[in-house]
Backbone as a ProteinNet text record, in pm:
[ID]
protein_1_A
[PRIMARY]
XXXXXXXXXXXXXXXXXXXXXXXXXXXXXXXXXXXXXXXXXXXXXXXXXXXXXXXXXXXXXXXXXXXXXXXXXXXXXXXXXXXXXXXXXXXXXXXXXXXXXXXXXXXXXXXXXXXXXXXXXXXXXXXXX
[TERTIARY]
4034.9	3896.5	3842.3	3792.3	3753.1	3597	3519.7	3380.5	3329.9	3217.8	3175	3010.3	2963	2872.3	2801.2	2714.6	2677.8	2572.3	2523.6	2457.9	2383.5	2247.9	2252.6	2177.9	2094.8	1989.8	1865.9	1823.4	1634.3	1581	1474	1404.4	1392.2	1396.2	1426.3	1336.2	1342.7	1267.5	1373.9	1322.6	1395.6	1434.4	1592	1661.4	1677.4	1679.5	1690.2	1836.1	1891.3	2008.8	2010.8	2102.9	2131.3	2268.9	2347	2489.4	2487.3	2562	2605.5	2723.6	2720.9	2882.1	2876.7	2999.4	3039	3178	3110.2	3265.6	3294.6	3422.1	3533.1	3606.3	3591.4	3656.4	3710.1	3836.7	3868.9	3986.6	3988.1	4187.7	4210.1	4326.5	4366.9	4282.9	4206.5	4176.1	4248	4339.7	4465.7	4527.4	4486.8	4538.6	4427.1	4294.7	4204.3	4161	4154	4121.8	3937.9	3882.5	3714.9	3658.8	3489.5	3427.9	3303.1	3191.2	3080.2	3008.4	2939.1	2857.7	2698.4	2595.4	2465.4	2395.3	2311.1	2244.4	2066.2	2054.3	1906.8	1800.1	1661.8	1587.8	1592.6	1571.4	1539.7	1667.3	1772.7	1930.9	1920.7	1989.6	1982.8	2169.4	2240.1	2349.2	2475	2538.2	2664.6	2733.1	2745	2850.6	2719.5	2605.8	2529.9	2551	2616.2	2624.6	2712.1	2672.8	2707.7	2817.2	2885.3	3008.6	2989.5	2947	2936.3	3054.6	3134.6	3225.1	3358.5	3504.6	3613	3700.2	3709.7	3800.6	3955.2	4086.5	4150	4225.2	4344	4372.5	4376.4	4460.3	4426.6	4356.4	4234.5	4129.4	4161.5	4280	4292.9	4319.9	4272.8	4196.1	4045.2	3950	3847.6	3724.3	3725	3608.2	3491.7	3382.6	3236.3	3209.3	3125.9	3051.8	3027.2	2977.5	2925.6	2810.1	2725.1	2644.3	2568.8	2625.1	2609.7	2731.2	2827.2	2938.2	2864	2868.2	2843.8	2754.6	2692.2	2574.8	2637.2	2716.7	2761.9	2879.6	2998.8	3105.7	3124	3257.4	3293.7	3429.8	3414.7	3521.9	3563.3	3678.3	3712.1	3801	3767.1	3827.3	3929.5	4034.2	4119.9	4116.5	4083.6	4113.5	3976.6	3915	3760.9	3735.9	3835.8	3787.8	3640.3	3634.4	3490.6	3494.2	3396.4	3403.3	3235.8	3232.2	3092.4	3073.8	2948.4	2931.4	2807.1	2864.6	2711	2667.4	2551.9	2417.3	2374.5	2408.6	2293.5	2249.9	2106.9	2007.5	1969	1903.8	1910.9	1787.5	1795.9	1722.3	1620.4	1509.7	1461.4	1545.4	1573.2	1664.3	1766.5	1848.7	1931.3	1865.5	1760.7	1728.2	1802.6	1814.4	1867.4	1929.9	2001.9	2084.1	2220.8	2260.1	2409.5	2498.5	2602.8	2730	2838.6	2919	3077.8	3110.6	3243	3329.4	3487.8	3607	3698.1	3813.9	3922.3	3977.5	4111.2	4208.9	4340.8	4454	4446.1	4516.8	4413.1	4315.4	4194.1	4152.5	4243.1	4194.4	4150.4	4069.4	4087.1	3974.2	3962.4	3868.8	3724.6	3712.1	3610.3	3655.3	3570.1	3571.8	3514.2	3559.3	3487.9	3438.3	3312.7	3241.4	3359.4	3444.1	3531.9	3656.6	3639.2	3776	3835.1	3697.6	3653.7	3716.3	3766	3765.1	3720.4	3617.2	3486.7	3384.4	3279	3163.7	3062.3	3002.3	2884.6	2751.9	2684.9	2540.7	2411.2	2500.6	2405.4	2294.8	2312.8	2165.8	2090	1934.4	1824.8	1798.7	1846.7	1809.8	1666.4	1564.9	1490.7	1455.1	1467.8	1447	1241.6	1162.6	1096.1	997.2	962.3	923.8	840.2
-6458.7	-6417.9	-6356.4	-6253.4	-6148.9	-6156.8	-6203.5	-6178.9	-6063.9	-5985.8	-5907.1	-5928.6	-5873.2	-5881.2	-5724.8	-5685.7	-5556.4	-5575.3	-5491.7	-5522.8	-5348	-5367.8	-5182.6	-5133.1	-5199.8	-5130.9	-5114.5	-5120.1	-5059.5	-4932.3	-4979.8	-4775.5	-4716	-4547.3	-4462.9	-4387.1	-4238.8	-4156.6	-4053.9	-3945.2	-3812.9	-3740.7	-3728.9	-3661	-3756.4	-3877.8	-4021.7	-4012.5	-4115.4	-4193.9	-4331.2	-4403.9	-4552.1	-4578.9	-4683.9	-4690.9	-4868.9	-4813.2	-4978.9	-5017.4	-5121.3	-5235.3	-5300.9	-5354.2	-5428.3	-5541.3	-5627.6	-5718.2	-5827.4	-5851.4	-5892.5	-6018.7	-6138.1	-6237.1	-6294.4	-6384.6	-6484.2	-6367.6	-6290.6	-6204.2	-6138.3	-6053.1	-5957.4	-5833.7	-5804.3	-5682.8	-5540.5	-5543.7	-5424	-5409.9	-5502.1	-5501.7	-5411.3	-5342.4	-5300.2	-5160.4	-5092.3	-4950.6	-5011.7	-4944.7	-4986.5	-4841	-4900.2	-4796.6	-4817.8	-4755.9	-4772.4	-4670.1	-4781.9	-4730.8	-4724	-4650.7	-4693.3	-4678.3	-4794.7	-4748.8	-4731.6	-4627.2	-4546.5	-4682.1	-4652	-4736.2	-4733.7	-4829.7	-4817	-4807.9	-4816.4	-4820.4	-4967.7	-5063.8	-5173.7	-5208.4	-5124.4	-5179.4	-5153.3	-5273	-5203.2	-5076.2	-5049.7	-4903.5	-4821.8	-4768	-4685.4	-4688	-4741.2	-4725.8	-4601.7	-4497.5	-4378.5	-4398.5	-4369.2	-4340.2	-4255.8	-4290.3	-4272.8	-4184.2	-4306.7	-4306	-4384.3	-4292.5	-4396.6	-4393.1	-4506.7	-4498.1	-4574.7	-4528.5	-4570	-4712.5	-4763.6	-4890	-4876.5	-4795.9	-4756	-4689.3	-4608.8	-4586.4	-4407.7	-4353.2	-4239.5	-4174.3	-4212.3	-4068.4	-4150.6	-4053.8	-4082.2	-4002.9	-4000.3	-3883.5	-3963	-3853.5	-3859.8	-3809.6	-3865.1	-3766.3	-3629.6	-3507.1	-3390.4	-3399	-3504.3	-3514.2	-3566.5	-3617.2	-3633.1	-3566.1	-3502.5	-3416.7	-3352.1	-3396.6	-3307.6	-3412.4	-3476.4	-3594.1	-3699.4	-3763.6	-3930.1	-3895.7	-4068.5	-4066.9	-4208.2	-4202.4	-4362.5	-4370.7	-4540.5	-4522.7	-4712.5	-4745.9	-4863.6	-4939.9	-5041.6	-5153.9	-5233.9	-5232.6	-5332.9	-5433.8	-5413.3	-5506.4	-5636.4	-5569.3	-5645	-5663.7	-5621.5	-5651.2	-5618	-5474.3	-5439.8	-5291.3	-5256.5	-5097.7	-5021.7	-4904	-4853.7	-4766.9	-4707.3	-4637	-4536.3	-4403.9	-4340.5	-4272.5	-4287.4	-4190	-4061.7	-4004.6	-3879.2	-3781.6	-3728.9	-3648.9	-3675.6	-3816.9	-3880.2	-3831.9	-3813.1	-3787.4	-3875.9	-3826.8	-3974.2	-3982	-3877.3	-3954.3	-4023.6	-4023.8	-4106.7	-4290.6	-4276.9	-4412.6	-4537	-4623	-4725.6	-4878.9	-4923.2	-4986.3	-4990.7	-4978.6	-4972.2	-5061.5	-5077.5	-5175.5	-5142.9	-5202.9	-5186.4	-5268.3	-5199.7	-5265.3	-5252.2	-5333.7	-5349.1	-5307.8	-5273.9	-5256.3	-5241.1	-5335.1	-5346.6	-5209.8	-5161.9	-5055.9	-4951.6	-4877.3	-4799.8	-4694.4	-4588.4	-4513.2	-4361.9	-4300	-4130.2	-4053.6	-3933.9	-3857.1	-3896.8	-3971.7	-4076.3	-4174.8	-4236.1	-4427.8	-4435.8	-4535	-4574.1	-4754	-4764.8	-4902.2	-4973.7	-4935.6	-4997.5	-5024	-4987.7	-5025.2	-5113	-5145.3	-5189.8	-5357.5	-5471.3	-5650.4	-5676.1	-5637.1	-5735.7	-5677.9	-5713.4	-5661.5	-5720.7	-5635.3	-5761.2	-5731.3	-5790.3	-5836.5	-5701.3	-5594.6	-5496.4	-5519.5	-5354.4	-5378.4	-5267.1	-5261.9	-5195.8	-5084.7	-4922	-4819.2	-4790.6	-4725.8	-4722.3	-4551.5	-4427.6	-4321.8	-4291.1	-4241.4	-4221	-4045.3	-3950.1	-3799.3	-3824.7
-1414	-1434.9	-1305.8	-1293.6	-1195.9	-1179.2	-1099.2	-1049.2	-1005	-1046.7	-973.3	-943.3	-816.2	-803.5	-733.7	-739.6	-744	-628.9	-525.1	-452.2	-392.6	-354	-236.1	-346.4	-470.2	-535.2	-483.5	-518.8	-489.4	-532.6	-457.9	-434.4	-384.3	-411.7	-282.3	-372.2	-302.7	-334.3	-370	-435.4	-486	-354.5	-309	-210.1	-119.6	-132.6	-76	-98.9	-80	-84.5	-82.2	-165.9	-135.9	-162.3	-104	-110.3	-173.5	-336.5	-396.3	-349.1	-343.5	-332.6	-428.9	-450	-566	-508	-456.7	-432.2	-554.3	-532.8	-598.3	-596.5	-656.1	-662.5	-766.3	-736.7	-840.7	-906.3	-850.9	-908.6	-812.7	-858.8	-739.6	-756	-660.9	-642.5	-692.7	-636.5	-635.1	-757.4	-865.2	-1034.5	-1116.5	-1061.5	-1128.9	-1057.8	-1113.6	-1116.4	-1116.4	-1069.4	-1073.2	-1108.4	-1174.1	-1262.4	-1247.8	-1183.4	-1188.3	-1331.1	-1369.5	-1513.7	-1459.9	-1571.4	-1517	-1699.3	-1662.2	-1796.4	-1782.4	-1833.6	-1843.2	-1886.4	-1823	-1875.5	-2024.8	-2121.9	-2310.5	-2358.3	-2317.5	-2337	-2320.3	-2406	-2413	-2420.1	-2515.5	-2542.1	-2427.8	-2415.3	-2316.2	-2408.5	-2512.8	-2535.9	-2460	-2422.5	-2413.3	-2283.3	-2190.1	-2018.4	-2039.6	-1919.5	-1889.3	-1767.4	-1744	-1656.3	-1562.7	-1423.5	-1298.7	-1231.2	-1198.9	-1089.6	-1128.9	-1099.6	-1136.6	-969.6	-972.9	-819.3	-874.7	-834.4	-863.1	-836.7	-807.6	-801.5	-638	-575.6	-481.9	-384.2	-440.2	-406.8	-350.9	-388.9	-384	-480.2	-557.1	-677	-773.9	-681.7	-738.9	-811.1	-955.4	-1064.7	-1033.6	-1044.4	-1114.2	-1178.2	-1308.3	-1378.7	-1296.8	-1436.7	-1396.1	-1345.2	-1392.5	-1363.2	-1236.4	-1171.7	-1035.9	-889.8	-980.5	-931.6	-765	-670.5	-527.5	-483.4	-506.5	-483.7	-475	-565.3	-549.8	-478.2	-495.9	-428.9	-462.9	-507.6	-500.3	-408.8	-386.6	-242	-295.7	-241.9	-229.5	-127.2	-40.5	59.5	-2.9	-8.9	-54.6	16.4	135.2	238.8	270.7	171.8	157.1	52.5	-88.9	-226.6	-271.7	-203	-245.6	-289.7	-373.1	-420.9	-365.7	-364.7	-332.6	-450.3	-389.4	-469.5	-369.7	-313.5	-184.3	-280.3	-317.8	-406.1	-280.4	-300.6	-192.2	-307.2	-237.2	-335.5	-444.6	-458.9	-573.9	-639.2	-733.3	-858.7	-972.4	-973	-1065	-1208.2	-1227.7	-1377.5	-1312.7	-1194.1	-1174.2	-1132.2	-1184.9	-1210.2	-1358	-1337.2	-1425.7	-1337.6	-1429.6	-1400.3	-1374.9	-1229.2	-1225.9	-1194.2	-1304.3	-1305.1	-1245.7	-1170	-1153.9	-1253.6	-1294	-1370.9	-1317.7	-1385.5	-1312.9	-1454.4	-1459.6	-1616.1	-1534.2	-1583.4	-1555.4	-1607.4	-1711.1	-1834.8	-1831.3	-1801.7	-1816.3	-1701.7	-1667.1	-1507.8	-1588.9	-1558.3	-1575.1	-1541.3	-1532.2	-1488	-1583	-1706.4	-1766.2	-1784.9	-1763.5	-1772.7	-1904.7	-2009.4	-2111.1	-2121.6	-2112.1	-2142.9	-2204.6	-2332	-2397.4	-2363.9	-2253.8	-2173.2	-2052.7	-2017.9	-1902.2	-1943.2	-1815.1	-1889.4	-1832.6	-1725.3	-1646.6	-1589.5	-1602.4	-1608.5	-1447.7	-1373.4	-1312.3	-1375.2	-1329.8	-1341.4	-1375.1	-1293.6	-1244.7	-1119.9	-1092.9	-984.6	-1051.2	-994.3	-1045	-922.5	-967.6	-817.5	-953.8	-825.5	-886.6	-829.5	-892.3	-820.9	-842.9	-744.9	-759.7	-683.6	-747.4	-725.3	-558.4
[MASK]
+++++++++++++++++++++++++++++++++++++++++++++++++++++++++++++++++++++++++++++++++++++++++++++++++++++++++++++++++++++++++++++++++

């Protein structure tokens, strides 16, 4: 069973930046490809989280959405069992809630909610004009 905990939310302003972490306990790190999701305010269900960022098991091959394509970046520490996630030029629609997730069988240029076997908590970025 794999822990995650999500951390580096808040609020910034539009062309701000904030950088999430997500550390890792209770498995091996190095067995999970990691996936940051985010879900829009009024989106309630986990299938409705949008797909961020995929970093691989080794942390050298890593997609983002188009939608934040030149702005985000995901990166990962093996050596710290932790994943990021750097926001630059952030956007108020890039407001929500964002999750890491961890998925043993599940890597590719999209991440799917349904693929994912552990979930954290989420944190709350809050973009504001």
């Amino acid at each position: 069973q794999v822990q995650l905990e999500e951390s580096g939310g808040g609020s910034a302003q539009a062309g701000g930046s904030l950088r999430l972490s997500c550390a890792a306990s209770g498995g091996t790190f190095t067995f999970y490809a990691m996936g940051w999701f985010r879900q829009p305010p009024g989106k309630e269900r986990e299938n409705e989280r949008e797909f961020v960022a995929a970093i691989s098991w080794s942390g050298n091959s890593v997609y983002v959405a188009d939608s934040v394509q030149g702005r985000f970046t995901g990166s990962r520490d093996n050596t710290k069992n932790v994943v990021y996630l750097q926001m630059n030029n952030l956007k108020v629609n890039d407001t929500g809630v964002y999750y890491c997730a961890a998925a043993s069988h599940h890597f590719g240029p999209t991440m799917h909610p349904f693929g994912m076997d552990y979930w954290g908590k989420g944190t709350l970025v809050t973009v504001s004009s």
